[in-house]
PDB file of C-alpha atoms in Angstrom:
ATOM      1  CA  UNK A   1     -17.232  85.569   5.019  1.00  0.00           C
ATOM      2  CA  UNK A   2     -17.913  82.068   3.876  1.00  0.00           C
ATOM      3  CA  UNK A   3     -17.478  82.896   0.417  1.00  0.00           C
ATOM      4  CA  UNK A   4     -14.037  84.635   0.761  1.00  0.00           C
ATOM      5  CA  UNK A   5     -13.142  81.249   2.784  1.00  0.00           C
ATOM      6  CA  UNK A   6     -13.951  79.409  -0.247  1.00  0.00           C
ATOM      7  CA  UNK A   7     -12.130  81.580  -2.431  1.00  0.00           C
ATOM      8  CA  UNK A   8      -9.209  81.313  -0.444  1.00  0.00           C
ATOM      9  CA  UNK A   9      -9.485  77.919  -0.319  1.00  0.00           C
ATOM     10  CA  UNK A  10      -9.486  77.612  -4.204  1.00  0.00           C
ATOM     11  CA  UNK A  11      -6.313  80.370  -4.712  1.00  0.00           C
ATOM     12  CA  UNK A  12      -4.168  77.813  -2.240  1.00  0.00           C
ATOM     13  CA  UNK A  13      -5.224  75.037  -4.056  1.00  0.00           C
ATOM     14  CA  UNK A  14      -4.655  76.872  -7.329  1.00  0.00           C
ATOM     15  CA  UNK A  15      -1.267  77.828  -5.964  1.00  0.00           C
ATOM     16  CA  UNK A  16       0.294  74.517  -4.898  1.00  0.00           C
ATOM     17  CA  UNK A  17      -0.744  72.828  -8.420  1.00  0.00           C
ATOM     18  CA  UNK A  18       1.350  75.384 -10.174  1.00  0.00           C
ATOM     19  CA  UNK A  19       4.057  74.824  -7.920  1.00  0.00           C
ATOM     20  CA  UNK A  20       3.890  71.185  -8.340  1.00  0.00           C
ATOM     21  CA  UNK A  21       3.685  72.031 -12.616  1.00  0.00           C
ATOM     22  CA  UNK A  22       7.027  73.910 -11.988  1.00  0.00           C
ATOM     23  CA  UNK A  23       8.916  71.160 -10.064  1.00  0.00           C
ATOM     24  CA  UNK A  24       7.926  68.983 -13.069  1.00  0.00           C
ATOM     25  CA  UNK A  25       9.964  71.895 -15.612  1.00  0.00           C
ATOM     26  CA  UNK A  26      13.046  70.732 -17.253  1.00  0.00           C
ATOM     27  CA  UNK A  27      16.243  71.755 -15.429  1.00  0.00           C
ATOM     28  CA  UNK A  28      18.787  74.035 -16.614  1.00  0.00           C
ATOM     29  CA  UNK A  29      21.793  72.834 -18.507  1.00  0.00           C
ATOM     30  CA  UNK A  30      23.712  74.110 -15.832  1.00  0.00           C
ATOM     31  CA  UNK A  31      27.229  75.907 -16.583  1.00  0.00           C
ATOM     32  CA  UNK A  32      29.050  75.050 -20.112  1.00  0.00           C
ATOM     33  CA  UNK A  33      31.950  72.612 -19.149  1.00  0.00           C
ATOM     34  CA  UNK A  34      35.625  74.297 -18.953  1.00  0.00           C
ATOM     35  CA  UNK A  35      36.370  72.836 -22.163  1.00  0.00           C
ATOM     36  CA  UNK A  36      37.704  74.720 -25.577  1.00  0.00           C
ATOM     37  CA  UNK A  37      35.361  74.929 -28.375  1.00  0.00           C
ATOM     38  CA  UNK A  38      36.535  72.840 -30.868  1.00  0.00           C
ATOM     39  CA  UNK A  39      37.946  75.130 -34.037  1.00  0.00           C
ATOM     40  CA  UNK A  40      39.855  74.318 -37.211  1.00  0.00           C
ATOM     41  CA  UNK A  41      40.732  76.188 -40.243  1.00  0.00           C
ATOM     42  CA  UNK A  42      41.131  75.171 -43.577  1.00  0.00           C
ATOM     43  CA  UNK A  43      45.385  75.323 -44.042  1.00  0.00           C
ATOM     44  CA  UNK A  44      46.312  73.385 -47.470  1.00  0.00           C
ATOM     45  CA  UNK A  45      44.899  73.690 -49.790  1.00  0.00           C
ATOM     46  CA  UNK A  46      44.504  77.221 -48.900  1.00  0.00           C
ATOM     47  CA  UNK A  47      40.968  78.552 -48.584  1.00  0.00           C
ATOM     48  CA  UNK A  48      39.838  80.162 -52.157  1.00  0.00           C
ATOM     49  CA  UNK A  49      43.416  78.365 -53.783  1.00  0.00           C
ATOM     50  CA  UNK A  50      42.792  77.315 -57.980  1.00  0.00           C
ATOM     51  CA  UNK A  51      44.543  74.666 -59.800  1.00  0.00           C
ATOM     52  CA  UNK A  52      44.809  72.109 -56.650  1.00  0.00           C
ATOM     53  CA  UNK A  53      46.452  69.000 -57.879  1.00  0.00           C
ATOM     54  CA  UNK A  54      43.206  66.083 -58.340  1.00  0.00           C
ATOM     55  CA  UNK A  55      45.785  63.825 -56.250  1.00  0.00           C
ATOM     56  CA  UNK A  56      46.018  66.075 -53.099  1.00  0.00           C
ATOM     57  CA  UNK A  57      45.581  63.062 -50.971  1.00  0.00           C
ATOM     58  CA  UNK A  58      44.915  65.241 -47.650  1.00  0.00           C
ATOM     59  CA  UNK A  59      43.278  68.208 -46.480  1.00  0.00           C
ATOM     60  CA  UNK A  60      45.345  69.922 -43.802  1.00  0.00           C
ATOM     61  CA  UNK A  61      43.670  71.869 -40.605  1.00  0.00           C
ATOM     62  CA  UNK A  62      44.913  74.192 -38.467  1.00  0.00           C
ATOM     63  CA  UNK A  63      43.502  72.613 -35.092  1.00  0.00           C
ATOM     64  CA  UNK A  64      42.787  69.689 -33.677  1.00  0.00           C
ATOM     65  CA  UNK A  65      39.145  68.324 -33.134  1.00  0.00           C
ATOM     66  CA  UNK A  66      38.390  68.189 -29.785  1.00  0.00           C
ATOM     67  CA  UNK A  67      35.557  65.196 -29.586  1.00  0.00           C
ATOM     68  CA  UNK A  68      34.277  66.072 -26.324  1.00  0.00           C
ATOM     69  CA  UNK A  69      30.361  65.820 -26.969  1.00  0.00           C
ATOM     70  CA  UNK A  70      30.677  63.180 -29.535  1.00  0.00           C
ATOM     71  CA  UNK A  71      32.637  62.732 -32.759  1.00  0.00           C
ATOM     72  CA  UNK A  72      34.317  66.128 -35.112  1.00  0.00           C
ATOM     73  CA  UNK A  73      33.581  65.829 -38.858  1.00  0.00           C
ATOM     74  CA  UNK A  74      35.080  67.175 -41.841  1.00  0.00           C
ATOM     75  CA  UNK A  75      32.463  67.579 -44.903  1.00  0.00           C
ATOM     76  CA  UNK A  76      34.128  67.985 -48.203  1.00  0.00           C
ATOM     77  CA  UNK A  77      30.955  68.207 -50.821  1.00  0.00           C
ATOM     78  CA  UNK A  78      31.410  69.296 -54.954  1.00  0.00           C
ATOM     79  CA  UNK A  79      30.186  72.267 -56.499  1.00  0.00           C
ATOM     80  CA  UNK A  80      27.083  70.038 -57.775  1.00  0.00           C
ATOM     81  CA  UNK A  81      26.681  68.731 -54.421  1.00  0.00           C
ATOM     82  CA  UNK A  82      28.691  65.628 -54.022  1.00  0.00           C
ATOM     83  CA  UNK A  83      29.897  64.463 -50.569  1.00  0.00           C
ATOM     84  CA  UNK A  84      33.369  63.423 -51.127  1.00  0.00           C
ATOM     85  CA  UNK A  85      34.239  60.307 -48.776  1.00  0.00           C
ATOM     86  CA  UNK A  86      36.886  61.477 -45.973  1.00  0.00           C
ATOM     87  CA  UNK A  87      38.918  59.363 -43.698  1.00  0.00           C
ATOM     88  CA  UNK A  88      39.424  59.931 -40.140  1.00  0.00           C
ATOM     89  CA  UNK A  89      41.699  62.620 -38.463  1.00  0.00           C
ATOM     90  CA  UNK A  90      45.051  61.833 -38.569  1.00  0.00           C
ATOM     91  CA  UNK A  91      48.687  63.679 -38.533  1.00  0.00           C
ATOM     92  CA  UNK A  92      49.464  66.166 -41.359  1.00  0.00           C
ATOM     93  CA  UNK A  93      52.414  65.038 -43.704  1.00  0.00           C
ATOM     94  CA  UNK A  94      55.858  66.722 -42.880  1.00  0.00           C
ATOM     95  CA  UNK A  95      56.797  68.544 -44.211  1.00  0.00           C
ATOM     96  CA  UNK A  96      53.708  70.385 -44.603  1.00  0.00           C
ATOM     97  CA  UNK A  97      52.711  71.091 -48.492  1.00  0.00           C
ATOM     98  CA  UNK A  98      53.158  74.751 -49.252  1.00  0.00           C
ATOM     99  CA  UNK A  99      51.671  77.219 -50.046  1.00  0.00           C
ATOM    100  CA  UNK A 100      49.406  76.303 -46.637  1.00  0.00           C
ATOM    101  CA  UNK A 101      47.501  79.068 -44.092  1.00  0.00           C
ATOM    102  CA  UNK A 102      47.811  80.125 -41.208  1.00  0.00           C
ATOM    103  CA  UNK A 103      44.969  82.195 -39.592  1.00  0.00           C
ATOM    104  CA  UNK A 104      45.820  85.615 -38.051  1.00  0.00           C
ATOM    105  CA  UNK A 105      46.828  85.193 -34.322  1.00  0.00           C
ATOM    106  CA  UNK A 106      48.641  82.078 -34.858  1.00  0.00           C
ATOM    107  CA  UNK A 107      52.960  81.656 -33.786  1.00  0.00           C
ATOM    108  CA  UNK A 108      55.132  79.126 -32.334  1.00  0.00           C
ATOM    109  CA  UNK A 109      53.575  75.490 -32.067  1.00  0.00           C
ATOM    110  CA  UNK A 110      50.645  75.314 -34.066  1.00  0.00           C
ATOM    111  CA  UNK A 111      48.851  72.207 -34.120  1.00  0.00           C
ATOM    112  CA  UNK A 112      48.323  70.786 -37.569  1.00  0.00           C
ATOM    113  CA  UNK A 113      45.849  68.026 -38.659  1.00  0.00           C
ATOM    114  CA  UNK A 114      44.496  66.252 -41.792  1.00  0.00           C
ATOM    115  CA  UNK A 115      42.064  64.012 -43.058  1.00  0.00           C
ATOM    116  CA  UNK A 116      42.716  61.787 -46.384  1.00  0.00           C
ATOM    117  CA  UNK A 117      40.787  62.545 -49.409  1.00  0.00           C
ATOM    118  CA  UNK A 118      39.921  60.379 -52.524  1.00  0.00           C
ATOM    119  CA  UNK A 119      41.550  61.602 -55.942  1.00  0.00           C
ATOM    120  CA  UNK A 120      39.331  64.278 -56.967  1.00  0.00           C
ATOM    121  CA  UNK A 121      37.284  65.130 -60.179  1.00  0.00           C
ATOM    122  CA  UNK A 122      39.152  68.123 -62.733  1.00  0.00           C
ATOM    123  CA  UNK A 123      37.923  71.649 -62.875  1.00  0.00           C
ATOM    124  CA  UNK A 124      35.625  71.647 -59.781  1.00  0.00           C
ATOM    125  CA  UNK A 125      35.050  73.567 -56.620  1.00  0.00           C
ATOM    126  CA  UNK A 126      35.094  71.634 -53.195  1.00  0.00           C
ATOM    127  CA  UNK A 127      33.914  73.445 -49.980  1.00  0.00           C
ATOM    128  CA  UNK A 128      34.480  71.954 -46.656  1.00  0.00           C
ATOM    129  CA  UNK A 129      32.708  72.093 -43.304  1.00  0.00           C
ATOM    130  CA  UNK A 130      33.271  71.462 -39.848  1.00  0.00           C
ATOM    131  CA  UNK A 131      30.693  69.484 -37.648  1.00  0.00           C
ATOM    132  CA  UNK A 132      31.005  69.313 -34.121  1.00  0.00           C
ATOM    133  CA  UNK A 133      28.741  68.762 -31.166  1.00  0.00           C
ATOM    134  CA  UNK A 134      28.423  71.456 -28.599  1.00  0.00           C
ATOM    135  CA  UNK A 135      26.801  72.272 -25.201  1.00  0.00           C
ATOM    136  CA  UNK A 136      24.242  74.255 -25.289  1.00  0.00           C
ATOM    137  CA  UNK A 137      21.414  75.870 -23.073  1.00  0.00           C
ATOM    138  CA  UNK A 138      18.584  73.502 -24.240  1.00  0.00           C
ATOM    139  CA  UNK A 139      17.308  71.070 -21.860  1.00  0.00           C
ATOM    140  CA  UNK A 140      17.443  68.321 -21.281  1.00  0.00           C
ATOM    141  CA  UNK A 141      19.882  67.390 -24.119  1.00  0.00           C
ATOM    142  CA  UNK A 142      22.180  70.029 -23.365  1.00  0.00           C
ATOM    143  CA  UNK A 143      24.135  69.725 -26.657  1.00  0.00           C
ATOM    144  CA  UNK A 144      23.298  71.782 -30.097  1.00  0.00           C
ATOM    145  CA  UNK A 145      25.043  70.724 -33.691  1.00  0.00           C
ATOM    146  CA  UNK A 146      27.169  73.009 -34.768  1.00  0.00           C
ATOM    147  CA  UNK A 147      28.869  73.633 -38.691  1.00  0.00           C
ATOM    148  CA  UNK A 148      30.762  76.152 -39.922  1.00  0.00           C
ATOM    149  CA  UNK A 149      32.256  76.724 -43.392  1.00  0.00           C
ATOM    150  CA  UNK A 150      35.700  76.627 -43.751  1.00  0.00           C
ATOM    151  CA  UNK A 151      36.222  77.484 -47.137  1.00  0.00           C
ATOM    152  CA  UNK A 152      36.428  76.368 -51.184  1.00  0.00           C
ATOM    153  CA  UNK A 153      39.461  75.662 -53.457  1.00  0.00           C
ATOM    154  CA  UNK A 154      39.324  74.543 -57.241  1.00  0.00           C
ATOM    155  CA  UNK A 155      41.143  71.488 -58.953  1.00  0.00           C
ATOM    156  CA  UNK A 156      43.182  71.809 -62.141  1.00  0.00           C
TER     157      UNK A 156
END
């Protein structure tokens, strides 16, 4: 009787210091925030265009960068792996360069933006990305990076 007394004893004991181990657990994230995922789409040049002028002097989005968990980025990088310096988000020029995109889905007011772009090098293939941060389920930062490809065009 003693020695089930003991062992009782011990499976309490045993029992509380994993409870106290769980309090210690990192929380949940909680619910995402009721805010849009940030989303833009390469518009001008148009993804997979050829013989873009080296002067472009803007790439044009369809979307606007939202910013919410900390700063949207464009990444424009060569074929050979070159970043190509980008300036910040701005307006798009109107009237908007043709031929642009315009993803599927898309009518009435569609928000346009651009960053500005360096003169770029002849015969080459640029791809751009799209960096944002994100909430995520991932305690106890909460946040995840997120890129996505956007697409390629070619200069003359």
């Amino acid at each position: 009787m003693l020695q089930r007394y003991a062992i009782a004893i011990g499976l309490c004991a045993g029992l509380a210091a994993c409870a106290g181990t769980a309090a210690t657990a990192p929380a949940s994230c909680g619910f995402p925030p009721p805010v849009p995922i940030p989303e833009l789409w390469l518009s001008y040049p148009e993804p997979g265009a050829t013989n873009v002028p080296l002067n472009v002097g803007e790439v044009i989005f369809v979307g606007i960068p939202s910013g919410f968990f900390g700063p949207d980025t464009v990444a424009i990088t060569s074929s050979g792996g070159t970043s190509i310096p980008v300036g910040a988000f701005t307006a798009p020029p109107s009237p908007l360069p043709s031929p642009y995109a315009i993803p599927t889905g898309f009518s009435g007011n569609i928000p346009f933006s651009a960053v500005p772009v360096p003169t770029l090098s002849p015969s080459t293939t640029y791809n751009v990305s799209f960096s944002y941060i994100d909430w995520a389920e991932n305690p106890p930062s909460c946040r995840t990076h997120v890129t996505q490809q956007l697409g390629a065009f070619t200069t003359l």
